[in-house]
Amino acid sequence: MLIGLLVAALTIAAVYATVLAIRPLVARAGGSPWLSSAGERGRAGLNWLTVRIAAEILILIAGSIVVVTLASIFGEILDEVVDDDDLTAIDRPAVAWLAARRTPRLNVVFAAVTDLGGALMLVAAVAVLAFVVARRLRSRRPVLLALVGLVGIQILVNVIKLVIGRDRPELPGRLVTVSGYSFPSGHAASSLVGFALLAWLTCMVTRNRTVWATAWLSATVGTTAVGLSRVYLGVHYPSDVLGGWMLGLTWLAVLAVATRVHDARASTGGPSR
């Protein structure tokens, strides 16, 4: 598990460094002065095509590496759960430890927190914001992004739950009524994608870096709180939550790559005349 995380961190750092190194070269190729004359339009067209293809390939390669890395980590977690290996050794002790520290006040707080990651709350919040942003930008893209993001993660979670079929923690320790299988945590996966979509949509309508930081930090805190609440309430093991988070990150990365490829194509609509 730790090796997988280390590989992920090194891979993402390497991809980021590669993008930083290549991007100026691509931009320089697209803005060469010797291509500006009318007599060089043929070369300009060829250069534009080269830049466009290079940009799309770079995004696809970098994005694919990130997606595959995240998916591999999720696969490691899944293997640990299926084999009941080292990672799951802390599951029951962690649930028992939190159960022993419950108080009536904390029970109310965590029940409220877990509701934030429920399907009804997330769908309502994301749908409203997506509609507002779509009207503001006069584009259907925010609505499509929200629809694909939320529906996609729900399908992934439900399919994997059925395939793995892991039972939830013992019934006497649960503070809320739930049904279905345990791995991966649907609340953990959906809240990560849902809160990230809220931050993403917010960033579409402002360039204020403070707002950006606040939106993404809030999404991170909210996702963490919802995941912790599922273990506290006794309806999931920690490995369920970790699996849900990693599945959500993987799906979010897929959405980001698809969006970036679309943006790259849109921003290189053709050579200047």
Short mmCIF file of C-alpha atoms in Angstrom, two decimals:
data_model
loop_
_atom_site.label_atom_id
_atom_site.label_comp_id
_atom_site.label_asym_id
_atom_site.label_seq_id
_atom_site.Cartn_x
_atom_site.Cartn_y
_atom_site.Cartn_z
CA MET A 1 0.00 0.00 0.00
CA LEU A 2 2.73 2.45 0.99
CA ILE A 3 4.71 1.50 -2.10
CA GLY A 4 1.67 2.22 -4.26
CA LEU A 5 1.23 5.64 -2.69
CA LEU A 6 4.92 6.42 -3.17
CA VAL A 7 4.74 5.37 -6.83
CA ALA A 8 1.65 7.53 -7.29
CA ALA A 9 3.33 10.58 -5.77
CA LEU A 10 6.49 10.14 -7.84
CA THR A 11 4.50 9.54 -11.03
CA ILE A 12 2.34 12.62 -10.57
CA ALA A 13 5.42 14.71 -9.77
CA ALA A 14 7.16 13.42 -12.89
CA VAL A 15 4.13 14.15 -15.07
CA TYR A 16 3.85 17.65 -13.64
CA ALA A 17 7.54 18.32 -14.30
CA THR A 18 7.18 17.00 -17.85
CA VAL A 19 4.23 19.26 -18.55
CA LEU A 20 6.11 22.28 -17.20
CA ALA A 21 9.12 21.43 -19.37
CA ILE A 22 7.27 20.77 -22.62
CA ARG A 23 4.56 23.43 -22.47
CA PRO A 24 6.90 26.40 -23.23
CA LEU A 25 8.32 24.50 -26.21
CA VAL A 26 4.86 23.86 -27.62
CA ALA A 27 3.83 27.47 -27.04
CA ARG A 28 7.03 28.72 -28.69
CA ALA A 29 6.43 26.50 -31.71
CA GLY A 30 2.95 27.90 -32.10
CA GLY A 31 4.08 31.52 -31.90
CA SER A 32 7.18 31.58 -34.12
CA PRO A 33 7.44 34.96 -35.94
CA TRP A 34 8.68 33.39 -39.18
CA LEU A 35 5.27 31.82 -39.65
CA SER A 36 3.35 35.08 -39.68
CA SER A 37 3.69 36.02 -43.34
CA ALA A 38 0.97 35.13 -45.84
CA GLY A 39 3.46 33.13 -47.89
CA GLU A 40 4.07 30.78 -44.97
CA ARG A 41 0.44 29.84 -44.30
CA GLY A 42 1.05 26.31 -45.49
CA ARG A 43 3.75 25.90 -42.88
CA ALA A 44 1.53 27.62 -40.34
CA GLY A 45 -1.21 25.11 -41.00
CA LEU A 46 1.20 22.23 -40.57
CA ASN A 47 2.64 23.81 -37.43
CA TRP A 48 -0.83 24.35 -35.99
CA LEU A 49 -1.69 20.71 -36.62
CA THR A 50 1.55 19.62 -34.96
CA VAL A 51 0.89 21.79 -31.90
CA ARG A 52 -2.66 20.53 -31.63
CA ILE A 53 -1.68 16.89 -31.88
CA ALA A 54 1.23 17.39 -29.47
CA ALA A 55 -1.02 19.09 -26.92
CA GLU A 56 -3.66 16.38 -27.09
CA ILE A 57 -1.10 13.57 -26.93
CA LEU A 58 0.64 15.20 -23.96
CA ILE A 59 -2.63 15.55 -22.08
CA LEU A 60 -3.65 11.99 -22.90
CA ILE A 61 -0.31 10.54 -21.82
CA ALA A 62 -0.10 12.53 -18.60
CA GLY A 63 -3.76 11.94 -17.80
CA SER A 64 -3.57 8.24 -18.57
CA ILE A 65 -0.59 7.82 -16.25
CA VAL A 66 -2.47 9.51 -13.42
CA VAL A 67 -5.66 7.51 -14.05
CA VAL A 68 -3.80 4.19 -14.25
CA THR A 69 -1.82 5.00 -11.09
CA LEU A 70 -4.95 5.86 -9.11
CA ALA A 71 -6.77 2.81 -10.47
CA SER A 72 -3.81 0.63 -9.47
CA ILE A 73 -3.93 1.92 -5.91
CA PHE A 74 -7.67 1.21 -5.81
CA GLY A 75 -6.90 -2.27 -7.12
CA GLU A 76 -4.41 -2.81 -4.30
CA ILE A 77 -7.02 -1.80 -1.73
CA LEU A 78 -9.57 -4.09 -3.37
CA ASP A 79 -7.12 -7.02 -3.27
CA GLU A 80 -6.44 -6.39 0.41
CA VAL A 81 -10.18 -6.45 1.12
CA VAL A 82 -10.87 -9.58 -0.93
CA ASP A 83 -7.92 -11.44 0.62
CA ASP A 84 -8.63 -10.05 4.11
CA ASP A 85 -4.98 -9.03 4.23
CA ASP A 86 -2.89 -6.48 6.16
CA LEU A 87 -5.01 -3.41 5.40
CA THR A 88 -8.17 -4.97 6.81
CA ALA A 89 -6.44 -5.86 10.08
CA ILE A 90 -7.30 -2.42 11.44
CA ASP A 91 -10.92 -2.46 10.28
CA ARG A 92 -12.70 -4.03 13.23
CA PRO A 93 -10.43 -2.49 15.90
CA ALA A 94 -10.98 0.96 14.36
CA VAL A 95 -14.76 0.56 14.31
CA ALA A 96 -14.71 -0.69 17.91
CA TRP A 97 -12.39 2.13 19.03
CA LEU A 98 -14.68 4.82 17.62
CA ALA A 99 -17.80 3.09 18.95
CA ALA A 100 -16.32 3.18 22.46
CA ARG A 101 -15.92 6.94 22.21
CA ARG A 102 -19.40 7.83 21.05
CA THR A 103 -21.40 10.49 22.85
CA PRO A 104 -24.98 11.66 22.24
CA ARG A 105 -23.71 14.99 20.93
CA LEU A 106 -21.18 13.42 18.57
CA ASN A 107 -23.83 11.00 17.37
CA VAL A 108 -25.98 13.92 16.24
CA VAL A 109 -23.04 15.72 14.63
CA PHE A 110 -21.82 12.73 12.65
CA ALA A 111 -25.33 11.76 11.59
CA ALA A 112 -25.72 15.27 10.17
CA VAL A 113 -22.31 15.11 8.50
CA THR A 114 -23.07 11.79 6.84
CA ASP A 115 -26.28 13.25 5.39
CA LEU A 116 -24.14 15.77 3.50
CA GLY A 117 -22.65 12.88 1.54
CA GLY A 118 -26.01 11.29 0.79
CA ALA A 119 -27.28 11.03 -2.77
CA LEU A 120 -30.21 13.39 -2.24
CA MET A 121 -28.14 16.21 -0.78
CA LEU A 122 -25.30 15.90 -3.30
CA VAL A 123 -27.55 15.65 -6.36
CA ALA A 124 -29.59 18.65 -5.25
CA ALA A 125 -26.56 20.84 -4.52
CA VAL A 126 -24.64 19.90 -7.67
CA ALA A 127 -27.73 20.18 -9.89
CA VAL A 128 -28.58 23.67 -8.66
CA LEU A 129 -25.01 24.97 -9.00
CA ALA A 130 -24.58 23.33 -12.42
CA PHE A 131 -27.76 25.00 -13.66
CA VAL A 132 -26.66 28.40 -12.32
CA VAL A 133 -23.19 28.09 -13.87
CA ALA A 134 -24.65 26.87 -17.16
CA ARG A 135 -26.89 29.93 -17.32
CA ARG A 136 -23.99 32.20 -16.42
CA LEU A 137 -21.68 30.73 -19.07
CA ARG A 138 -24.46 30.05 -21.58
CA SER A 139 -23.15 26.54 -21.98
CA ARG A 140 -24.47 23.02 -21.41
CA ARG A 141 -21.05 21.83 -20.34
CA PRO A 142 -21.55 22.33 -16.55
CA VAL A 143 -24.77 20.30 -16.63
CA LEU A 144 -23.18 17.51 -18.67
CA LEU A 145 -20.16 17.45 -16.36
CA ALA A 146 -22.37 17.18 -13.28
CA LEU A 147 -24.58 14.51 -14.85
CA VAL A 148 -21.73 12.30 -16.05
CA GLY A 149 -19.79 12.79 -12.81
CA LEU A 150 -22.58 11.81 -10.41
CA VAL A 151 -24.21 9.08 -12.49
CA GLY A 152 -20.85 7.54 -13.38
CA ILE A 153 -19.63 7.21 -9.81
CA GLN A 154 -22.93 5.72 -8.68
CA ILE A 155 -22.76 3.07 -11.40
CA LEU A 156 -19.16 2.21 -10.52
CA VAL A 157 -19.88 1.93 -6.80
CA ASN A 158 -22.98 -0.24 -7.22
CA VAL A 159 -21.34 -2.60 -9.70
CA ILE A 160 -18.26 -3.10 -7.51
CA LYS A 161 -20.42 -3.60 -4.41
CA LEU A 162 -22.30 -6.40 -6.16
CA VAL A 163 -19.12 -8.04 -7.44
CA ILE A 164 -17.24 -7.92 -4.10
CA GLY A 165 -20.24 -8.55 -1.83
CA ARG A 166 -18.54 -7.54 1.41
CA ASP A 167 -20.75 -7.50 4.50
CA ARG A 168 -21.01 -4.39 6.64
CA PRO A 169 -19.88 -4.19 10.28
CA GLU A 170 -22.03 -6.09 12.78
CA LEU A 171 -25.59 -4.75 13.13
CA PRO A 172 -25.55 -3.95 16.91
CA GLY A 173 -22.88 -1.30 16.37
CA ARG A 174 -24.69 0.72 13.71
CA LEU A 175 -26.24 4.08 14.57
CA VAL A 176 -28.10 4.52 11.27
CA THR A 177 -30.15 2.19 9.10
CA VAL A 178 -28.40 1.08 5.92
CA SER A 179 -28.72 -1.65 3.34
CA GLY A 180 -26.51 -3.23 0.70
CA TYR A 181 -22.88 -4.23 0.74
CA SER A 182 -19.98 -2.44 2.36
CA PHE A 183 -17.11 -2.09 -0.15
CA PRO A 184 -16.52 0.50 -1.45
CA SER A 185 -18.25 3.18 0.59
CA GLY A 186 -20.76 4.91 -1.66
CA HIS A 187 -20.86 7.94 0.61
CA ALA A 188 -17.06 8.27 0.49
CA ALA A 189 -16.86 7.96 -3.29
CA SER A 190 -19.91 10.09 -4.06
CA SER A 191 -19.01 12.85 -1.60
CA LEU A 192 -15.51 13.11 -3.06
CA VAL A 193 -16.86 13.43 -6.60
CA GLY A 194 -19.81 15.59 -5.57
CA PHE A 195 -17.84 18.06 -3.47
CA ALA A 196 -15.13 18.20 -6.14
CA LEU A 197 -17.78 19.01 -8.75
CA LEU A 198 -19.07 21.83 -6.55
CA ALA A 199 -15.54 23.25 -6.31
CA TRP A 200 -14.92 22.71 -10.02
CA LEU A 201 -18.17 24.44 -11.02
CA THR A 202 -17.41 27.33 -8.68
CA CYS A 203 -14.00 27.81 -10.30
CA MET A 204 -15.65 28.03 -13.73
CA VAL A 205 -17.21 31.39 -12.92
CA THR A 206 -14.38 33.15 -11.08
CA ARG A 207 -10.65 33.69 -11.37
CA ASN A 208 -10.28 34.67 -7.75
CA ARG A 209 -7.57 32.39 -6.37
CA THR A 210 -8.86 32.83 -2.83
CA VAL A 211 -12.25 31.51 -3.88
CA TRP A 212 -10.55 28.62 -5.68
CA ALA A 213 -8.52 27.68 -2.61
CA THR A 214 -11.56 27.97 -0.35
CA ALA A 215 -13.68 25.83 -2.66
CA TRP A 216 -11.16 23.01 -2.94
CA LEU A 217 -10.19 23.11 0.73
CA SER A 218 -13.86 22.93 1.69
CA ALA A 219 -14.34 19.98 -0.66
CA THR A 220 -11.39 18.20 0.95
CA VAL A 221 -12.61 18.83 4.50
CA GLY A 222 -16.16 17.80 3.60
CA THR A 223 -15.02 14.59 1.94
CA THR A 224 -12.82 13.68 4.91
CA ALA A 225 -15.61 14.38 7.39
CA VAL A 226 -18.15 12.28 5.51
CA GLY A 227 -15.72 9.37 5.27
CA LEU A 228 -14.94 9.52 8.99
CA SER A 229 -18.65 9.70 9.81
CA ARG A 230 -19.30 6.39 8.03
CA VAL A 231 -16.81 4.59 10.27
CA TYR A 232 -18.00 6.40 13.41
CA LEU A 233 -21.61 5.43 12.73
CA GLY A 234 -20.58 1.80 12.36
CA VAL A 235 -21.78 1.29 8.79
CA HIS A 236 -18.38 1.00 7.08
CA TYR A 237 -14.86 -0.19 7.77
CA PRO A 238 -11.91 2.18 7.19
CA SER A 239 -10.88 0.14 4.14
CA ASP A 240 -14.34 0.72 2.65
CA VAL A 241 -13.84 4.45 2.97
CA LEU A 242 -10.30 4.36 1.57
CA GLY A 243 -11.56 2.33 -1.37
CA GLY A 244 -14.40 4.78 -1.94
CA TRP A 245 -12.05 7.75 -1.89
CA MET A 246 -9.64 6.14 -4.33
CA LEU A 247 -12.44 5.11 -6.68
CA GLY A 248 -13.79 8.65 -6.56
CA LEU A 249 -10.35 10.11 -7.28
CA THR A 250 -9.92 7.76 -10.23
CA TRP A 251 -13.28 8.74 -11.73
CA LEU A 252 -12.56 12.42 -11.11
CA ALA A 253 -9.23 12.04 -12.93
CA VAL A 254 -11.04 10.49 -15.91
CA LEU A 255 -13.41 13.46 -16.01
CA ALA A 256 -10.52 15.92 -15.77
CA VAL A 257 -8.58 14.27 -18.60
CA ALA A 258 -11.63 14.17 -20.86
CA THR A 259 -12.31 17.84 -20.14
CA ARG A 260 -8.71 18.87 -20.76
CA VAL A 261 -8.61 17.03 -24.10
CA HIS A 262 -11.82 18.78 -25.11
CA ASP A 263 -10.37 22.14 -24.06
CA ALA A 264 -7.15 21.49 -25.99
CA ARG A 265 -9.13 20.84 -29.16
CA ALA A 266 -11.31 23.89 -28.64
CA SER A 267 -8.35 26.20 -27.97
CA THR A 268 -6.56 25.15 -31.15
CA GLY A 269 -9.40 25.68 -33.56
CA GLY A 270 -7.12 26.34 -36.52
CA PRO A 271 -4.19 28.39 -37.82
CA SER A 272 -4.53 32.16 -37.81
CA ARG A 273 -5.34 33.87 -41.08
#
